[in-house]
């Protein structure tokens, strides 16, 4: 069960990352249909992140845990403009922060997987 | 080295002298304190006028101001129809009841606007038609209409210009000349000088003479819908933003405006003043727009949410000073007084940014050439054929439209088209433009309607009045726009025809192609029904995930270290 949740989360993270590509380069925020799709993907992912943090990653390695934590913080960062806690003009910074943290989490996940594969 | 220094030493005073000489030509106080003008009036030859002289010649405003001011430069500039065309602005409307003509006219090459030359309007006929609200008086200008702070009767000006007394109209308006055309001695001091409170900024009222816009509610009432611009309420004046020098290159204040002087005027636009780092003039607050995704600020003009009348489910009709002769006391100004100007339509501009516009459809008669272009005919060209075909004396709409309807009216108008056709060359077709369509004679006594560019409406941006933040669209949340109940999507507008013939009355909505993507908007609207729940959901998930993640990390580190 844990493996299935982990795999599903990974798939959703990858798809969410793909749907965020039209938001590049920086300061060209994700918008329109792609943003809609991104939100659709991350809605179940948000719940899965909670599951991963509390029930799956508890016994994992540091790198992998750090990766999921980065993704969780990225979700928290995007809530700042979403909840109207900052001015619209500053939202770019928070959206960029969300992007960079997600990217970092994504890289760490890959690094963690690579390390595990090398370790056999 | 010493020679260079010596040359420089000699050159600097020379340069200074020449600059000073240029400035010295015109008198200036360079003080913020207004200068009370006590001056002699001059006639067309430049000689001073003795008002007590029974044979005193007529005053000339340009000559009277010229000793101290560069009146030639002041008569030009953007305010004087010179300089670059820029973004389309409010047209003049040539309204001729006899031919049912209502055409947008302007000297600038804006889409859909007729150039005065194409309608055979020379300076005299321009003054007779539009001089009432145009500061230009032939080749000179009426300085007083904008700069005389007190004692200027605008209605008197209109009355005199309508009577053809163009050059003396400012003096009647200022009370210098009495109704009989004699100098009023009470306006002069013992030296024969007149005392005028002439100010570079004579107050907003001076601007309102030609730039008032009045909203009409669905009952044709007015007054209840009037909103004061938030900037004026805050104590600013029009010219605080719409600045100019003596050249009268008045800053128009829209984004990306290229000023003829080459100055950077970006800080005098909404965005430049309120959002850009160079802005902040006159205490302009920085709007927070909390919760608004920032791309909205890229895709929508500030005016979309902040300017003009609040969106309603029915089109908002407006009167403007220039189109409806505001400022003139009249009992004949009625809700259906042409031209029909509709506000709060949304359009994308050339840069693809959405903004609110005023819209008006042209009505008139023209010639369709072989290339498919339609050239409008002037009222003077129409007078004889329409009188011959329709027996129109004064008002085509009243005499034809109210007496006839349906096919009988079409038949009559068809007769007028055939009358016009008889004078045309081969390949030319007489057409009637009305109701957003072009109509031509079908040959069997009926009218045949077709689409034509010339029948399309003209648009010009709405910038004022700027509403307060609390009354802006979106102040009540995202669903001000992203909801099926949003009022702006229902602002259905369409052309109406003056005559009882078919018109292109179709609903026009911002969700029409080319403005807002209807499908995308509908998808987002669906999403917005659960937006608040979504915020709660993501906040809970985020909090739990971060807390759980930190706990997991601590456990993992602890495990690995042990």
Coordinates of N, CA and C in Angstrom, one line a residue, chain A residues 13-42 78 81-82 91-99 102, chain B residues 292-299 520 524 527-528 531:
Chain A
X13 N 3.7 14.1 -9.1 CA 4.7 15.1 -9.0 C 5.3 15.4 -10.4
X14 N 5.5 14.3 -11.1 CA 6.1 14.4 -12.5 C 5.1 15.1 -13.4
X15 N 3.8 14.7 -13.3 CA 2.8 15.4 -14.2 C 2.6 16.8 -13.8
X16 N 2.6 17.1 -12.5 CA 2.5 18.5 -12.1 C 3.7 19.3 -12.6
X17 N 4.8 18.7 -12.6 CA 6.0 19.5 -13.1 C 5.9 19.8 -14.6
X18 N 5.3 18.8 -15.3 CA 5.2 19.0 -16.7 C 4.2 20.1 -17.0
X19 N 3.1 20.1 -16.2 CA 2.0 21.1 -16.5 C 2.5 22.5 -16.1
X20 N 3.6 22.6 -15.3 CA 4.1 23.9 -14.9 C 5.1 24.5 -15.9
X21 N 5.5 23.7 -16.9 CA 6.5 24.2 -17.9 C 6.0 25.4 -18.6
X22 N 4.7 25.6 -19.0 CA 4.3 26.8 -19.7 C 4.5 28.0 -18.8
X23 N 4.7 27.9 -17.5 CA 5.0 29.0 -16.6 C 6.4 29.6 -16.7
X24 N 7.2 28.9 -17.6 CA 8.6 29.4 -17.8 C 8.6 30.4 -18.9
X25 N 9.5 31.3 -19.0 CA 10.6 31.6 -18.1 C 10.0 32.3 -16.8
X26 N 10.9 32.7 -15.9 CA 10.5 33.3 -14.7 C 9.7 34.5 -14.9
X27 N 8.8 34.8 -14.1 CA 7.9 36.0 -14.1 C 6.8 35.9 -15.2
X28 N 6.9 34.8 -16.0 CA 5.7 34.5 -16.9 C 4.9 33.5 -16.1
X29 N 4.0 33.9 -15.3 CA 3.3 33.0 -14.4 C 2.5 32.0 -15.2
X30 N 2.3 30.9 -14.6 CA 1.4 29.9 -15.2 C 0.0 30.4 -15.2
X31 N -0.7 30.3 -16.3 CA -2.0 30.8 -16.4 C -2.9 30.0 -17.3
X32 N -4.2 30.3 -17.4 CA -5.1 29.7 -18.3 C -5.3 28.2 -18.1
X33 N -5.4 27.5 -19.2 CA -5.7 26.0 -19.1 C -4.6 25.3 -18.4
X34 N -3.3 25.6 -18.6 CA -2.3 24.9 -17.9 C -2.3 25.1 -16.4
X35 N -2.7 26.2 -16.0 CA -2.8 26.4 -14.5 C -4.0 25.6 -14.0
X36 N -5.0 25.6 -14.8 CA -6.2 24.8 -14.4 C -5.8 23.3 -14.3
X37 N -5.0 22.8 -15.2 CA -4.6 21.4 -15.2 C -3.7 21.2 -14.0
X38 N -2.8 22.2 -13.8 CA -1.8 22.1 -12.7 C -2.6 21.9 -11.4
X39 N -3.6 22.7 -11.2 CA -4.4 22.7 -10.0 C -5.1 21.4 -9.8
X40 N -5.6 20.9 -11.0 CA -6.3 19.6 -11.0 C -5.4 18.4 -10.5
X41 N -4.1 18.5 -10.9 CA -3.1 17.5 -10.6 C -2.7 17.6 -9.1
X42 N -2.5 18.9 -8.7 CA -1.9 19.0 -7.3 C -3.0 18.9 -6.3
X78 N 3.0 28.8 -2.0 CA 2.0 29.2 -3.0 C 0.7 29.7 -2.4
X81 N 0.3 34.0 -1.8 CA -0.4 34.8 -2.8 C -1.9 34.4 -2.9
X82 N -2.1 33.0 -2.8 CA -3.4 32.5 -3.0 C -4.4 33.0 -2.0
X91 N 3.5 38.9 -5.7 CA 3.1 37.5 -5.9 C 4.1 36.8 -6.8
X92 N 4.7 37.5 -7.8 CA 5.7 36.9 -8.7 C 6.8 36.2 -7.8
X93 N 7.3 36.9 -6.8 CA 8.4 36.3 -6.0 C 7.9 35.0 -5.3
X94 N 6.7 35.0 -4.8 CA 6.2 33.8 -4.1 C 6.0 32.7 -5.1
X95 N 5.5 33.1 -6.3 CA 5.2 32.0 -7.3 C 6.6 31.5 -7.8
X96 N 7.6 32.3 -7.9 CA 8.9 31.9 -8.3 C 9.5 31.0 -7.2
X97 N 9.2 31.4 -5.9 CA 9.7 30.6 -4.8 C 9.1 29.2 -4.8
X98 N 7.8 29.2 -5.1 CA 7.1 27.9 -5.2 C 7.7 27.0 -6.3
X99 N 8.0 27.7 -7.4 CA 8.6 26.9 -8.5 C 10.0 26.4 -8.2
X102 N 9.8 23.5 -5.6 CA 9.3 22.3 -6.2 C 10.4 21.7 -7.0
Chain B
X292 N -5.0 38.9 -6.0 CA -5.2 38.9 -7.5 C -4.0 38.3 -8.2
X293 N -4.2 37.3 -8.9 CA -3.0 36.7 -9.7 C -2.4 37.8 -10.5
X294 N -1.1 37.9 -10.4 CA -0.4 39.1 -11.0 C -0.6 39.2 -12.5
X295 N -0.9 38.1 -13.2 CA -1.0 38.2 -14.7 C -2.2 39.1 -15.1
X296 N -3.1 39.2 -14.1 CA -4.3 40.1 -14.4 C -3.8 41.5 -14.7
X297 N -2.8 41.9 -14.1 CA -2.3 43.3 -14.3 C -1.6 43.4 -15.6
X298 N -1.2 42.3 -16.2 CA -0.6 42.3 -17.5 C -1.6 42.3 -18.6
X299 N -2.7 41.6 -18.3 CA -3.7 41.4 -19.4 C -4.9 42.4 -19.4
X520 N -12.5 29.1 -21.6 CA -11.5 29.2 -20.5 C -12.2 29.9 -19.3
X524 N -12.9 28.3 -15.6 CA -12.5 29.0 -14.3 C -13.7 29.3 -13.4
X527 N -14.6 26.5 -11.4 CA -13.6 26.3 -10.3 C -13.8 27.2 -9.2
X528 N -14.3 28.4 -9.5 CA -14.4 29.5 -8.5 C -15.5 29.2 -7.6
X531 N -13.8 27.8 -4.6 CA -12.5 28.4 -4.4 C -12.2 28.5 -2.9

